[in-house]
Amino acid sequence: MAAGCGGFVEKAKPYIAMISLQFGYAGMNVLTKVSLNNGMSHYVLVVYRHAFATLSIAPFALVLERKVRPKMTWPIFWQIFVLAMLGPVIDQNFYYAGLKFTGPTFACAMSNILPAMTFVLAVIFRMEKLQMKKVRCQAKVLGTVVTVAGAMLMTLYKGPLMQLPWTTTRHVHASSSAAEAPAAGAEISGRDWFLGSVFVIVATLAWASLFVLQTHTIKQYSAQLSLTTLVCFIGTLQAIVVTFVMERRTSVWTIGFDMNLLAAAYAGIVTSSIAYYVQGLVIQKTGPVFASAFSPLMMIIVAVMGSFILSEKIYLGGVLGAVLIVAGLYSVLWGKHKETQEKEADAKTALPMMAVLPAASSMQDAAAGCNIGNNGVRSSSSSGVRGAAAAGGAV
């Protein structure tokens, strides 16, 4: 009984970890939206977030990878520089801008186009091969098309307001703070809806580009914690420069023990440090497809939390687009899963062949050795006979 219970817990660990991560990501989206509504600059938020992330990851990188850290070269440095520009700077700033214009649920739903975008970029850079005769490849292409259609639907069609049972009345606490910006549940204009959609799509494209480049960089710089630390640190410096250019008021840097500090610390420590480590463990054990399959759960959690806490308004266009995006997402993930299974099956098939080849080679070597031995016996015998005959002749 104890062994069976222990086995169940061991199998349940990846599920518990990924579900917990989705709650962590959802909390980040809601806290960030509250902070942005309170007037915090998203440029400053990016700086503080990655400063916290750097401080929380750096000690582990210094201690755990001090003996395995590769040597830094200029080509690797420039790759890390571009990774920092794509991730902390472009992705985070555009995502936060889209989040401010729309809402947490919308931004989370739109960001589910990430696997499809990554697949398209991988095909462009010849990291993926299109084999349209195979069902798995057809599933990935179809999923990509459906995902893009869902993103376009969310961008171009707003639709009527969805009346949810728990959002018919506004929370009385929403107006408790005099310094609060327009409420999160305020009506979203068509212009803000379109701009928010474009910003989130640009952010997701930058994140997909980061994945493609990181795949190449990690082969040359295999210390993952050190790589993440460097990306966060250089990204912090780049974000500081961007903030000085975009924000001329020095007051935007002011931060106290309030929601703004909580949002920055939470995003940096929980979603950029703890989540990175936990997700890395899950991916190592189950693979990236398993980890990606839980991302729609975050959208559902954010929708519930956002409607309760922020009185967020949800529109029909967003719901329909989200359904298409999730359907396309799982189609892409299914195709990727089948591809992984095929590679594993090919690897298992190749192992017996590799075992047969050395055996055959050793048999050939043994036969060759026998031939060499036989030739040697024949040579020595004939030489001995000839020598004996010569000696007899001489006598």
mmCIF file of C-alpha atoms in Angstrom:
data_model
loop_
_atom_site.group_PDB
_atom_site.id
_atom_site.type_symbol
_atom_site.label_atom_id
_atom_site.label_comp_id
_atom_site.label_asym_id
_atom_site.label_seq_id
_atom_site.Cartn_x
_atom_site.Cartn_y
_atom_site.Cartn_z
ATOM 1 C CA MET A 1 0.000 0.000 0.000
ATOM 2 C CA ALA A 2 2.788 2.387 0.987
ATOM 3 C CA ALA A 3 4.709 1.592 -2.197
ATOM 4 C CA GLY A 4 1.587 2.190 -4.298
ATOM 5 C CA CYS A 5 0.918 5.492 -2.544
ATOM 6 C CA GLY A 6 4.543 6.538 -3.031
ATOM 7 C CA GLY A 7 4.353 5.709 -6.727
ATOM 8 C CA PHE A 8 1.162 7.745 -7.110
ATOM 9 C CA VAL A 9 2.752 10.755 -5.384
ATOM 10 C CA GLU A 10 5.842 10.476 -7.593
ATOM 11 C CA LYS A 11 3.691 10.409 -10.739
ATOM 12 C CA ALA A 12 1.554 13.294 -9.450
ATOM 13 C CA LYS A 13 4.515 15.591 -8.737
ATOM 14 C CA PRO A 14 4.823 17.010 -12.303
ATOM 15 C CA TYR A 15 1.074 17.715 -12.408
ATOM 16 C CA ILE A 16 1.095 19.410 -8.996
ATOM 17 C CA ALA A 17 4.157 21.438 -9.974
ATOM 18 C CA MET A 18 2.699 22.660 -13.281
ATOM 19 C CA ILE A 19 -0.713 23.472 -11.779
ATOM 20 C CA SER A 20 1.012 25.423 -8.998
ATOM 21 C CA LEU A 21 3.066 27.294 -11.599
ATOM 22 C CA GLN A 22 -0.087 28.334 -13.454
ATOM 23 C CA PHE A 23 -1.452 29.849 -10.246
ATOM 24 C CA GLY A 24 1.887 31.625 -9.818
ATOM 25 C CA TYR A 25 1.777 33.014 -13.366
ATOM 26 C CA ALA A 26 -1.855 34.021 -12.939
ATOM 27 C CA GLY A 27 -1.008 35.915 -9.746
ATOM 28 C CA MET A 28 1.734 37.761 -11.598
ATOM 29 C CA ASN A 29 -0.677 38.904 -14.313
ATOM 30 C CA VAL A 30 -3.277 40.127 -11.828
ATOM 31 C CA LEU A 31 -0.739 41.891 -9.566
ATOM 32 C CA THR A 32 0.919 43.517 -12.583
ATOM 33 C CA LYS A 33 -2.428 44.784 -13.875
ATOM 34 C CA VAL A 34 -3.219 46.314 -10.467
ATOM 35 C CA SER A 35 0.224 47.942 -10.366
ATOM 36 C CA LEU A 36 -0.165 49.370 -13.877
ATOM 37 C CA ASN A 37 -3.638 50.675 -13.001
ATOM 38 C CA ASN A 38 -2.094 52.404 -9.985
ATOM 39 C CA GLY A 39 0.082 54.385 -12.371
ATOM 40 C CA MET A 40 3.378 52.491 -12.330
ATOM 41 C CA SER A 41 5.382 52.776 -15.540
ATOM 42 C CA HIS A 42 5.767 49.424 -17.240
ATOM 43 C CA TYR A 43 9.301 50.440 -18.241
ATOM 44 C CA VAL A 44 10.269 50.833 -14.584
ATOM 45 C CA LEU A 45 8.446 47.613 -13.693
ATOM 46 C CA VAL A 46 10.591 45.701 -16.204
ATOM 47 C CA VAL A 47 13.771 47.139 -14.637
ATOM 48 C CA TYR A 48 12.793 46.226 -11.077
ATOM 49 C CA ARG A 49 11.460 42.807 -12.085
ATOM 50 C CA HIS A 50 14.691 41.677 -13.709
ATOM 51 C CA ALA A 51 16.817 43.256 -10.997
ATOM 52 C CA PHE A 52 14.984 41.051 -8.480
ATOM 53 C CA ALA A 53 15.356 38.085 -10.828
ATOM 54 C CA THR A 54 19.104 38.646 -11.181
ATOM 55 C CA LEU A 55 19.627 38.920 -7.427
ATOM 56 C CA SER A 56 17.636 35.749 -6.758
ATOM 57 C CA ILE A 57 19.230 33.567 -9.471
ATOM 58 C CA ALA A 58 22.859 34.767 -9.312
ATOM 59 C CA PRO A 59 23.819 33.035 -6.005
ATOM 60 C CA PHE A 60 22.650 29.650 -7.313
ATOM 61 C CA ALA A 61 24.517 30.158 -10.587
ATOM 62 C CA LEU A 62 27.720 31.149 -8.796
ATOM 63 C CA VAL A 63 27.643 28.172 -6.426
ATOM 64 C CA LEU A 64 26.133 25.358 -8.490
ATOM 65 C CA GLU A 65 27.866 26.064 -11.811
ATOM 66 C CA ARG A 66 31.265 27.367 -10.715
ATOM 67 C CA LYS A 67 33.003 24.253 -12.098
ATOM 68 C CA VAL A 68 30.966 23.734 -15.270
ATOM 69 C CA ARG A 69 30.590 27.318 -16.494
ATOM 70 C CA PRO A 70 31.956 27.606 -20.076
ATOM 71 C CA LYS A 71 34.406 30.307 -21.085
ATOM 72 C CA MET A 72 32.808 33.550 -22.266
ATOM 73 C CA THR A 73 33.603 34.569 -25.839
ATOM 74 C CA TRP A 74 32.525 37.571 -27.881
ATOM 75 C CA PRO A 75 30.123 35.590 -30.138
ATOM 76 C CA ILE A 76 28.419 34.115 -27.043
ATOM 77 C CA PHE A 77 28.290 37.550 -25.391
ATOM 78 C CA TRP A 78 26.532 39.094 -28.377
ATOM 79 C CA GLN A 79 24.045 36.239 -28.456
ATOM 80 C CA ILE A 80 23.291 36.844 -24.753
ATOM 81 C CA PHE A 81 22.986 40.572 -25.511
ATOM 82 C CA VAL A 82 20.354 39.865 -28.190
ATOM 83 C CA LEU A 83 18.570 37.387 -25.878
ATOM 84 C CA ALA A 84 18.341 40.118 -23.236
ATOM 85 C CA MET A 85 16.970 42.541 -25.816
ATOM 86 C CA LEU A 86 14.350 40.047 -27.019
ATOM 87 C CA GLY A 87 13.242 38.852 -23.564
ATOM 88 C CA PRO A 88 13.433 41.424 -20.753
ATOM 89 C CA VAL A 89 13.239 44.497 -23.011
ATOM 90 C CA ILE A 90 11.028 43.876 -26.056
ATOM 91 C CA ASP A 91 8.866 41.007 -24.822
ATOM 92 C CA GLN A 92 8.186 42.314 -21.308
ATOM 93 C CA ASN A 93 7.601 45.952 -22.268
ATOM 94 C CA PHE A 94 5.225 45.130 -25.107
ATOM 95 C CA TYR A 95 3.436 42.489 -23.025
ATOM 96 C CA TYR A 96 2.912 44.914 -20.135
ATOM 97 C CA ALA A 97 1.730 47.596 -22.573
ATOM 98 C CA GLY A 98 -0.772 45.146 -24.066
ATOM 99 C CA LEU A 99 -1.827 44.079 -20.584
ATOM 100 C CA LYS A 100 -2.454 47.725 -19.647
ATOM 101 C CA PHE A 101 -4.566 48.398 -22.750
ATOM 102 C CA THR A 102 -6.652 45.214 -22.475
ATOM 103 C CA GLY A 103 -6.635 42.944 -19.430
ATOM 104 C CA PRO A 104 -4.993 39.866 -17.859
ATOM 105 C CA THR A 105 -7.374 37.327 -19.402
ATOM 106 C CA PHE A 106 -7.000 38.754 -22.908
ATOM 107 C CA ALA A 107 -3.201 38.960 -22.678
ATOM 108 C CA CYS A 108 -2.918 35.390 -21.360
ATOM 109 C CA ALA A 109 -5.205 34.049 -24.075
ATOM 110 C CA MET A 110 -3.296 35.837 -26.828
ATOM 111 C CA SER A 111 0.084 34.649 -25.536
ATOM 112 C CA ASN A 112 -0.987 31.029 -26.192
ATOM 113 C CA ILE A 113 0.022 31.586 -29.823
ATOM 114 C CA LEU A 114 3.641 31.182 -28.678
ATOM 115 C CA PRO A 115 4.086 27.494 -29.745
ATOM 116 C CA ALA A 116 2.674 28.228 -33.212
ATOM 117 C CA MET A 117 4.950 31.262 -33.666
ATOM 118 C CA THR A 118 7.938 29.260 -32.485
ATOM 119 C CA PHE A 119 7.087 26.527 -35.009
ATOM 120 C CA VAL A 120 6.879 29.049 -37.873
ATOM 121 C CA LEU A 121 10.240 30.602 -36.956
ATOM 122 C CA ALA A 122 11.798 27.142 -36.606
ATOM 123 C CA VAL A 123 10.625 26.292 -40.145
ATOM 124 C CA ILE A 124 11.986 29.603 -41.494
ATOM 125 C CA PHE A 125 15.403 29.001 -39.913
ATOM 126 C CA ARG A 126 15.356 25.322 -41.026
ATOM 127 C CA MET A 127 15.250 23.965 -37.501
ATOM 128 C CA GLU A 128 12.026 22.118 -38.401
ATOM 129 C CA LYS A 129 11.381 20.138 -41.566
ATOM 130 C CA LEU A 130 7.957 20.185 -43.183
ATOM 131 C CA GLN A 131 6.965 16.623 -44.075
ATOM 132 C CA MET A 132 3.375 17.191 -45.141
ATOM 133 C CA LYS A 133 2.763 13.502 -45.863
ATOM 134 C CA LYS A 134 2.966 12.772 -42.132
ATOM 135 C CA VAL A 135 -0.060 13.369 -39.917
ATOM 136 C CA ARG A 136 1.993 14.963 -37.143
ATOM 137 C CA CYS A 137 3.276 17.642 -39.506
ATOM 138 C CA GLN A 138 -0.228 18.267 -40.827
ATOM 139 C CA ALA A 139 -1.430 18.684 -37.234
ATOM 140 C CA LYS A 140 1.267 21.280 -36.504
ATOM 141 C CA VAL A 141 0.515 23.260 -39.657
ATOM 142 C CA LEU A 142 -3.250 23.102 -39.087
ATOM 143 C CA GLY A 143 -2.796 24.107 -35.441
ATOM 144 C CA THR A 144 -0.655 27.063 -36.483
ATOM 145 C CA VAL A 145 -3.295 28.257 -38.974
ATOM 146 C CA VAL A 146 -6.097 27.883 -36.396
ATOM 147 C CA THR A 147 -4.021 29.703 -33.765
ATOM 148 C CA VAL A 148 -3.298 32.609 -36.100
ATOM 149 C CA ALA A 149 -7.001 32.746 -37.008
ATOM 150 C CA GLY A 150 -7.875 32.934 -33.311
ATOM 151 C CA ALA A 151 -5.361 35.746 -32.763
ATOM 152 C CA MET A 152 -6.773 37.677 -35.738
ATOM 153 C CA LEU A 153 -10.315 37.168 -34.444
ATOM 154 C CA MET A 154 -9.347 38.506 -31.011
ATOM 155 C CA THR A 155 -7.621 41.497 -32.624
ATOM 156 C CA LEU A 156 -10.275 42.506 -35.154
ATOM 157 C CA TYR A 157 -13.516 41.468 -33.419
ATOM 158 C CA LYS A 158 -14.395 42.732 -29.973
ATOM 159 C CA GLY A 159 -18.013 41.605 -29.772
ATOM 160 C CA PRO A 160 -20.608 42.180 -27.053
ATOM 161 C CA LEU A 161 -19.830 42.097 -23.346
ATOM 162 C CA MET A 162 -20.150 38.671 -21.712
ATOM 163 C CA GLN A 163 -22.385 38.842 -18.635
ATOM 164 C CA LEU A 164 -20.926 36.443 -16.081
ATOM 165 C CA PRO A 165 -22.902 35.679 -12.904
ATOM 166 C CA TRP A 166 -20.239 37.039 -10.551
ATOM 167 C CA THR A 167 -19.509 40.217 -12.552
ATOM 168 C CA THR A 168 -22.990 41.719 -12.601
ATOM 169 C CA THR A 169 -22.125 43.850 -9.588
ATOM 170 C CA ARG A 170 -18.927 45.842 -9.208
ATOM 171 C CA HIS A 171 -16.733 45.403 -6.159
ATOM 172 C CA VAL A 172 -17.186 48.319 -3.787
ATOM 173 C CA HIS A 173 -13.503 48.153 -2.896
ATOM 174 C CA ALA A 174 -12.457 49.109 -6.444
ATOM 175 C CA SER A 175 -12.810 52.819 -5.621
ATOM 176 C CA SER A 176 -11.263 52.703 -2.156
ATOM 177 C CA SER A 177 -7.946 54.166 -3.323
ATOM 178 C CA ALA A 178 -8.073 57.797 -4.419
ATOM 179 C CA ALA A 179 -4.821 57.438 -6.331
ATOM 180 C CA GLU A 180 -6.119 54.590 -8.441
ATOM 181 C CA ALA A 181 -6.181 55.066 -12.211
ATOM 182 C CA PRO A 182 -9.281 54.125 -14.268
ATOM 183 C CA ALA A 183 -10.699 50.873 -12.950
ATOM 184 C CA ALA A 184 -9.686 47.615 -14.469
ATOM 185 C CA GLY A 185 -13.279 46.844 -15.220
ATOM 186 C CA ALA A 186 -13.776 50.011 -17.272
ATOM 187 C CA GLU A 187 -15.009 49.778 -20.841
ATOM 188 C CA ILE A 188 -12.199 49.022 -23.309
ATOM 189 C CA SER A 189 -12.324 51.155 -26.436
ATOM 190 C CA GLY A 190 -11.873 49.650 -29.876
ATOM 191 C CA ARG A 191 -8.564 51.487 -30.303
ATOM 192 C CA ASP A 192 -7.175 50.155 -27.009
ATOM 193 C CA TRP A 193 -8.396 46.661 -27.913
ATOM 194 C CA PHE A 194 -6.545 46.756 -31.253
ATOM 195 C CA LEU A 195 -3.355 48.314 -29.840
ATOM 196 C CA GLY A 196 -3.303 45.867 -26.937
ATOM 197 C CA SER A 197 -3.664 42.953 -29.351
ATOM 198 C CA VAL A 198 -0.805 44.179 -31.541
ATOM 199 C CA PHE A 199 1.447 44.760 -28.524
ATOM 200 C CA VAL A 200 0.864 41.248 -27.147
ATOM 201 C CA ILE A 201 1.480 39.711 -30.599
ATOM 202 C CA VAL A 202 4.790 41.623 -30.906
ATOM 203 C CA ALA A 203 5.741 40.470 -27.397
ATOM 204 C CA THR A 204 4.959 36.851 -28.259
ATOM 205 C CA LEU A 205 6.955 37.095 -31.496
ATOM 206 C CA ALA A 206 9.943 38.399 -29.517
ATOM 207 C CA TRP A 207 9.583 35.541 -27.023
ATOM 208 C CA ALA A 208 9.400 32.963 -29.815
ATOM 209 C CA SER A 209 12.529 34.488 -31.382
ATOM 210 C CA LEU A 210 14.230 34.176 -27.993
ATOM 211 C CA PHE A 211 13.412 30.451 -27.913
ATOM 212 C CA VAL A 212 14.919 29.942 -31.371
ATOM 213 C CA LEU A 213 18.116 31.847 -30.530
ATOM 214 C CA GLN A 214 18.386 30.259 -27.082
ATOM 215 C CA THR A 215 18.334 26.809 -28.677
ATOM 216 C CA HIS A 216 21.486 27.787 -30.560
ATOM 217 C CA THR A 217 23.130 29.593 -27.615
ATOM 218 C CA ILE A 218 22.605 26.796 -25.080
ATOM 219 C CA LYS A 219 24.684 24.458 -27.256
ATOM 220 C CA GLN A 220 27.674 26.768 -26.831
ATOM 221 C CA TYR A 221 26.985 27.954 -23.274
ATOM 222 C CA SER A 222 25.484 24.989 -21.449
ATOM 223 C CA ALA A 223 25.365 26.493 -17.922
ATOM 224 C CA GLN A 224 21.643 27.310 -17.855
ATOM 225 C CA LEU A 225 21.526 29.130 -14.497
ATOM 226 C CA SER A 226 24.502 31.293 -15.480
ATOM 227 C CA LEU A 227 22.922 31.981 -18.874
ATOM 228 C CA THR A 228 19.647 33.049 -17.242
ATOM 229 C CA THR A 229 21.527 35.262 -14.760
ATOM 230 C CA LEU A 230 23.445 36.977 -17.538
ATOM 231 C CA VAL A 231 20.321 37.487 -19.651
ATOM 232 C CA CYS A 232 18.463 39.002 -16.679
ATOM 233 C CA PHE A 233 21.420 41.204 -15.677
ATOM 234 C CA ILE A 234 22.132 42.538 -19.182
ATOM 235 C CA GLY A 235 18.388 42.904 -19.729
ATOM 236 C CA THR A 236 18.184 45.022 -16.570
ATOM 237 C CA LEU A 237 20.903 47.353 -17.892
ATOM 238 C CA GLN A 238 19.195 47.592 -21.279
ATOM 239 C CA ALA A 239 15.826 48.250 -19.633
ATOM 240 C CA ILE A 240 17.375 51.083 -17.589
ATOM 241 C CA VAL A 241 18.574 52.750 -20.805
ATOM 242 C CA VAL A 242 15.150 52.305 -22.440
ATOM 243 C CA THR A 243 13.417 53.751 -19.350
ATOM 244 C CA PHE A 244 15.667 56.845 -19.330
ATOM 245 C CA VAL A 245 14.781 57.412 -22.996
ATOM 246 C CA MET A 246 11.032 56.810 -22.659
ATOM 247 C CA GLU A 247 10.401 58.256 -19.175
ATOM 248 C CA ARG A 248 11.751 61.753 -18.576
ATOM 249 C CA ARG A 249 10.231 62.102 -15.094
ATOM 250 C CA THR A 250 12.526 60.981 -12.277
ATOM 251 C CA SER A 251 9.488 60.422 -10.063
ATOM 252 C CA VAL A 252 8.623 57.226 -11.978
ATOM 253 C CA TRP A 253 11.548 55.493 -10.257
ATOM 254 C CA THR A 254 10.058 56.075 -6.808
ATOM 255 C CA ILE A 255 8.855 52.853 -5.224
ATOM 256 C CA GLY A 256 7.782 52.134 -1.661
ATOM 257 C CA PHE A 257 6.449 49.231 0.350
ATOM 258 C CA ASP A 258 3.278 49.050 -1.727
ATOM 259 C CA MET A 259 1.643 47.116 -4.548
ATOM 260 C CA ASN A 260 4.266 48.294 -7.043
ATOM 261 C CA LEU A 261 7.099 46.755 -5.025
ATOM 262 C CA LEU A 262 5.081 43.566 -4.507
ATOM 263 C CA ALA A 263 4.370 43.261 -8.243
ATOM 264 C CA ALA A 264 8.042 43.738 -9.179
ATOM 265 C CA ALA A 265 9.365 41.381 -6.480
ATOM 266 C CA TYR A 266 6.721 38.740 -7.166
ATOM 267 C CA ALA A 267 7.321 38.797 -10.928
ATOM 268 C CA GLY A 268 11.098 38.684 -10.509
ATOM 269 C CA ILE A 269 11.374 36.063 -7.771
ATOM 270 C CA VAL A 270 8.365 33.819 -8.418
ATOM 271 C CA THR A 271 7.892 33.871 -12.204
ATOM 272 C CA SER A 272 11.486 34.527 -13.279
ATOM 273 C CA SER A 273 13.363 32.471 -10.668
ATOM 274 C CA ILE A 274 11.319 29.803 -8.890
ATOM 275 C CA ALA A 275 9.158 29.141 -11.932
ATOM 276 C CA TYR A 276 12.252 28.803 -14.135
ATOM 277 C CA TYR A 277 13.793 26.220 -11.819
ATOM 278 C CA VAL A 278 10.590 24.210 -11.294
ATOM 279 C CA GLN A 279 9.681 24.254 -14.973
ATOM 280 C CA GLY A 280 13.205 23.149 -15.850
ATOM 281 C CA LEU A 281 12.853 20.127 -13.562
ATOM 282 C CA VAL A 282 9.479 19.233 -15.072
ATOM 283 C CA ILE A 283 10.748 19.588 -18.642
ATOM 284 C CA GLN A 284 13.776 17.449 -17.801
ATOM 285 C CA LYS A 285 11.487 14.698 -16.505
ATOM 286 C CA THR A 286 8.487 14.893 -18.836
ATOM 287 C CA GLY A 287 9.538 16.988 -21.841
ATOM 288 C CA PRO A 288 8.526 20.455 -23.106
ATOM 289 C CA VAL A 289 5.198 19.322 -24.584
ATOM 290 C CA PHE A 290 3.878 18.294 -21.165
ATOM 291 C CA ALA A 291 4.864 21.661 -19.668
ATOM 292 C CA SER A 292 3.321 23.663 -22.529
ATOM 293 C CA ALA A 293 0.024 21.798 -22.307
ATOM 294 C CA PHE A 294 -0.843 23.532 -19.015
ATOM 295 C CA SER A 295 -0.688 27.110 -20.330
ATOM 296 C CA PRO A 296 -4.456 27.345 -21.112
ATOM 297 C CA LEU A 297 -5.118 26.577 -17.435
ATOM 298 C CA MET A 298 -3.446 29.884 -16.537
ATOM 299 C CA MET A 299 -5.889 31.689 -18.820
ATOM 300 C CA ILE A 300 -8.864 30.145 -17.000
ATOM 301 C CA ILE A 301 -7.404 30.987 -13.572
ATOM 302 C CA VAL A 302 -6.680 34.564 -14.669
ATOM 303 C CA ALA A 303 -10.215 34.926 -16.061
ATOM 304 C CA VAL A 304 -11.735 33.918 -12.717
ATOM 305 C CA MET A 305 -9.284 35.942 -10.609
ATOM 306 C CA GLY A 306 -9.525 38.973 -12.886
ATOM 307 C CA SER A 307 -13.317 39.016 -12.892
ATOM 308 C CA PHE A 308 -13.469 38.653 -9.104
ATOM 309 C CA ILE A 309 -10.587 40.919 -8.047
ATOM 310 C CA LEU A 310 -10.456 43.449 -10.895
ATOM 311 C CA SER A 311 -14.062 43.251 -12.159
ATOM 312 C CA GLU A 312 -12.496 42.605 -15.561
ATOM 313 C CA LYS A 313 -14.872 42.710 -18.497
ATOM 314 C CA ILE A 314 -14.756 39.762 -20.907
ATOM 315 C CA TYR A 315 -15.988 40.136 -24.479
ATOM 316 C CA LEU A 316 -17.335 37.580 -26.937
ATOM 317 C CA GLY A 317 -14.519 38.170 -29.456
ATOM 318 C CA GLY A 318 -11.949 37.366 -26.806
ATOM 319 C CA VAL A 319 -13.746 34.169 -25.788
ATOM 320 C CA LEU A 320 -14.151 32.890 -29.360
ATOM 321 C CA GLY A 321 -10.568 33.772 -30.239
ATOM 322 C CA ALA A 322 -9.291 32.080 -27.073
ATOM 323 C CA VAL A 323 -11.166 28.885 -27.951
ATOM 324 C CA LEU A 324 -9.563 28.817 -31.403
ATOM 325 C CA ILE A 325 -6.111 29.562 -29.979
ATOM 326 C CA VAL A 326 -6.361 26.769 -27.395
ATOM 327 C CA ALA A 327 -7.599 24.318 -30.062
ATOM 328 C CA GLY A 328 -4.701 25.263 -32.320
ATOM 329 C CA LEU A 329 -2.284 25.062 -29.401
ATOM 330 C CA TYR A 330 -3.214 21.478 -28.594
ATOM 331 C CA SER A 331 -3.031 20.544 -32.274
ATOM 332 C CA VAL A 332 0.549 21.863 -32.440
ATOM 333 C CA LEU A 333 1.430 20.148 -29.151
ATOM 334 C CA TRP A 334 -0.082 16.861 -30.347
ATOM 335 C CA GLY A 335 2.011 16.991 -33.511
ATOM 336 C CA LYS A 336 5.110 17.779 -31.476
ATOM 337 C CA HIS A 337 4.318 14.897 -29.100
ATOM 338 C CA LYS A 338 4.015 12.454 -32.000
ATOM 339 C CA GLU A 339 7.300 13.732 -33.415
ATOM 340 C CA THR A 340 9.007 13.117 -30.067
ATOM 341 C CA GLN A 341 7.565 9.600 -29.934
ATOM 342 C CA GLU A 342 8.879 8.877 -33.436
ATOM 343 C CA LYS A 343 12.364 10.099 -32.506
ATOM 344 C CA GLU A 344 12.376 7.961 -29.361
ATOM 345 C CA ALA A 345 11.218 4.912 -31.356
ATOM 346 C CA ASP A 346 13.932 5.516 -33.971
ATOM 347 C CA ALA A 347 16.528 5.838 -31.206
ATOM 348 C CA LYS A 348 15.416 2.523 -29.664
ATOM 349 C CA THR A 349 15.535 0.868 -33.081
ATOM 350 C CA ALA A 350 19.013 2.226 -33.683
ATOM 351 C CA LEU A 351 20.392 0.819 -30.423
ATOM 352 C CA PRO A 352 20.060 -2.901 -31.391
ATOM 353 C CA MET A 353 21.578 -2.075 -34.773
ATOM 354 C CA MET A 354 24.524 -0.425 -33.054
ATOM 355 C CA ALA A 355 24.872 -3.509 -30.874
ATOM 356 C CA VAL A 356 24.798 -5.815 -33.901
ATOM 357 C CA LEU A 357 27.427 -3.804 -35.782
ATOM 358 C CA PRO A 358 30.199 -4.209 -33.163
ATOM 359 C CA ALA A 359 29.371 -7.931 -32.891
ATOM 360 C CA ALA A 360 29.605 -8.364 -36.638
ATOM 361 C CA SER A 361 32.784 -6.331 -36.678
ATOM 362 C CA SER A 362 34.337 -8.467 -33.947
ATOM 363 C CA MET A 363 33.376 -11.633 -35.841
ATOM 364 C CA GLN A 364 34.995 -10.263 -38.963
ATOM 365 C CA ASP A 365 38.104 -9.359 -36.980
ATOM 366 C CA ALA A 366 38.209 -12.859 -35.494
ATOM 367 C CA ALA A 367 37.873 -14.414 -38.947
ATOM 368 C CA ALA A 368 40.595 -12.152 -40.242
ATOM 369 C CA GLY A 369 42.758 -13.151 -37.301
ATOM 370 C CA CYS A 370 42.191 -16.823 -38.081
ATOM 371 C CA ASN A 371 43.169 -16.233 -41.694
ATOM 372 C CA ILE A 372 46.277 -14.373 -40.601
ATOM 373 C CA GLY A 373 47.116 -17.196 -38.198
ATOM 374 C CA ASN A 374 46.554 -19.841 -40.840
ATOM 375 C CA ASN A 375 48.701 -17.946 -43.318
ATOM 376 C CA GLY A 376 51.374 -17.648 -40.680
ATOM 377 C CA VAL A 377 51.273 -21.398 -39.931
ATOM 378 C CA ARG A 378 51.486 -22.190 -43.622
ATOM 379 C CA SER A 379 54.420 -19.829 -44.105
ATOM 380 C CA SER A 380 56.346 -21.171 -41.144
ATOM 381 C CA SER A 381 55.646 -24.782 -42.177
ATOM 382 C CA SER A 382 56.796 -24.255 -45.733
ATOM 383 C CA SER A 383 59.820 -22.344 -44.569
ATOM 384 C CA GLY A 384 60.694 -25.168 -42.143
ATOM 385 C CA VAL A 385 60.343 -27.818 -44.811
ATOM 386 C CA ARG A 386 62.444 -25.773 -47.202
ATOM 387 C CA GLY A 387 65.069 -25.241 -44.502
ATOM 388 C CA ALA A 388 65.166 -28.917 -43.637
ATOM 389 C CA ALA A 389 65.558 -29.835 -47.302
ATOM 390 C CA ALA A 390 68.333 -27.295 -47.718
ATOM 391 C CA ALA A 391 70.105 -28.649 -44.623
ATOM 392 C CA GLY A 392 69.770 -32.217 -45.905
ATOM 393 C CA GLY A 393 71.154 -31.149 -49.264
ATOM 394 C CA ALA A 394 74.069 -29.444 -47.617
ATOM 395 C CA VAL A 395 74.904 -32.518 -45.627
#
